[in-house]
Short mmCIF file of C-alpha atoms in Angstrom, two decimals:
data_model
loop_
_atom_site.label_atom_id
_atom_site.label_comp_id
_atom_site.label_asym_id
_atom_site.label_seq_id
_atom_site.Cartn_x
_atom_site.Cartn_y
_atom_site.Cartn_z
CA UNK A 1294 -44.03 -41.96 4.11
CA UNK A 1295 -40.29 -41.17 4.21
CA UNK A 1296 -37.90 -44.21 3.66
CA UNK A 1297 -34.12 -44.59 4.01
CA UNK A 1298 -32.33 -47.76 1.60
CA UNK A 1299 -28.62 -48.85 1.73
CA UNK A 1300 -27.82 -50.95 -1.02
CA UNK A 1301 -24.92 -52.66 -0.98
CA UNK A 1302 -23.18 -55.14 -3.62
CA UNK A 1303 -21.55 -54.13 -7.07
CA UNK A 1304 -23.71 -50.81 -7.17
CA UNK A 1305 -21.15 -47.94 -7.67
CA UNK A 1306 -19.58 -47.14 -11.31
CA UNK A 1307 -22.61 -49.03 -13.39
CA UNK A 1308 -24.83 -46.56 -13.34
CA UNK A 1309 -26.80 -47.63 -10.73
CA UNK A 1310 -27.60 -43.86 -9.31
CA UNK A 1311 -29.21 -43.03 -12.97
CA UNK A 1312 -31.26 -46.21 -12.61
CA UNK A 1313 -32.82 -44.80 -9.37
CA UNK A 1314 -33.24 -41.14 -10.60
CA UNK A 1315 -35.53 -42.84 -13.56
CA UNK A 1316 -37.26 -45.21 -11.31
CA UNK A 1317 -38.09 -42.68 -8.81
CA UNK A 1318 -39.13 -39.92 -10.73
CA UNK A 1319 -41.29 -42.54 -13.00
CA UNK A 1320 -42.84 -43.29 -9.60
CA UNK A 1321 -43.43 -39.64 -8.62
CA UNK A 1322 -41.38 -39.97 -5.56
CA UNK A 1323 -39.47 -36.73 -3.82
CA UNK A 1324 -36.06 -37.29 -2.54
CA UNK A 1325 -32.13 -38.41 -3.58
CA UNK A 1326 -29.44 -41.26 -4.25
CA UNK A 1327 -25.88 -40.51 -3.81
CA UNK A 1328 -22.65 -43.17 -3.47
CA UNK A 1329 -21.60 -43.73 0.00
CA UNK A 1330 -17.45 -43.58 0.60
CA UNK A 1331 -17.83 -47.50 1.58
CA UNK A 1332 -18.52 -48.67 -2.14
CA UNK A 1333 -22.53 -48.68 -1.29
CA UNK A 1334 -25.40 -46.56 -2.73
CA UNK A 1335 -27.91 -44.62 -0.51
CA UNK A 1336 -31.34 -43.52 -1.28
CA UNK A 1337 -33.67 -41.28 0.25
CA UNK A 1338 -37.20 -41.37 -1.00
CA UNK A 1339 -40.91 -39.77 0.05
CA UNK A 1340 -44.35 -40.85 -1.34
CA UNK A 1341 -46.81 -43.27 -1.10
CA UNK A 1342 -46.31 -46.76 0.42
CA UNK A 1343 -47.31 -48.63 -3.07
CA UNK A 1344 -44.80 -46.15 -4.56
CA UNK A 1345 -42.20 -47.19 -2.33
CA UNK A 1346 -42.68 -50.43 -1.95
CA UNK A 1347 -41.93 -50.25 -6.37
CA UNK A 1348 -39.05 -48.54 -5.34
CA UNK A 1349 -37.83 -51.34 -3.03
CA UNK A 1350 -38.54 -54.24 -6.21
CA UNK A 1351 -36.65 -51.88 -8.78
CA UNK A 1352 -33.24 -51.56 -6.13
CA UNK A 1353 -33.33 -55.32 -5.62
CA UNK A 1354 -33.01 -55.85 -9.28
CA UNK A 1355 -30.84 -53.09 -9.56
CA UNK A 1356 -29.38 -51.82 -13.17
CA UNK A 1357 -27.84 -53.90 -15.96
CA UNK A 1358 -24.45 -54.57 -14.75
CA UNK A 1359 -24.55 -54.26 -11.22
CA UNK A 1360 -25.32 -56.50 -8.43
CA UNK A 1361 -27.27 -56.19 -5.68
CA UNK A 1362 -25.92 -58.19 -2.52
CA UNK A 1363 -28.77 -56.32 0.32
CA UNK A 1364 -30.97 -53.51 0.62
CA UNK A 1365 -31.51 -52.18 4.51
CA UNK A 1366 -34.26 -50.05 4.86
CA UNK A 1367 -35.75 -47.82 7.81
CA UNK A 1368 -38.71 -46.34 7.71
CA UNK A 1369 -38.00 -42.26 9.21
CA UNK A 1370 -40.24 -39.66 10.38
CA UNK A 1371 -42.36 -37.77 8.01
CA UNK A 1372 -40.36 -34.58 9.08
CA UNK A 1373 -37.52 -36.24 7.64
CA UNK A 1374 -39.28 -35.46 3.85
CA UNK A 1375 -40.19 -32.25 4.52
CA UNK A 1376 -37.89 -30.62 2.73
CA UNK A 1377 -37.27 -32.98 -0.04
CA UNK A 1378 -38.18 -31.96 -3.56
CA UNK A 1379 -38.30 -33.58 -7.02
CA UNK A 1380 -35.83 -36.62 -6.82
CA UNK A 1381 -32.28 -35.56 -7.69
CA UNK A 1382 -28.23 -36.95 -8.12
CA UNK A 1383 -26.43 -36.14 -4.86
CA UNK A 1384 -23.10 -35.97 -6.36
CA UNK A 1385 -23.47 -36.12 -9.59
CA UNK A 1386 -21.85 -33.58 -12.31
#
């Protein structure tokens, strides 16, 4: 299962993208976060649904010191995750 999450609030400059990374790879999912230019975060993950669904909880609560306002999410084609490999910083240096 291959899912696509915009988070949007007081995500960027908290450390909010490190938050994912350890959630994700904790959960043994394949895929990325990166900031969006709007002030949002965006996530790209493939795995299991339970997995996911963890995934989903842990963005909702988001990191100590940020806020999370919404997360939109859209379930994409399994082609989509194809190519994705062990969960990584978009971004990041």
């Amino acid at each position: 299962m291959v899912q696509h999450f915009l988070v949007k609030g007081r995500v960027q400059g908290v450390g909010f993208r490190w938050f994912v990374h350890r959630e994700a790879a904790e959960l043994g999912l394949r895929g990325w976060v990166r900031n969006t230019p709007d002030g949002h975060v965006e996530v790209l993950a493939a795995g299991e649904p339970d997995q996911l669904k963890d995934l989903l909880l842990a963005l909702g609560q988001g990191s100590r010191g940020s806020r999370v306002d919404e997360v939109i999410e859209h379930e994409l084609d399994e082609s989509e995750g194809a190519a994705l490999k062990e969960f990584e910083i978009e971004g990041a240096w």
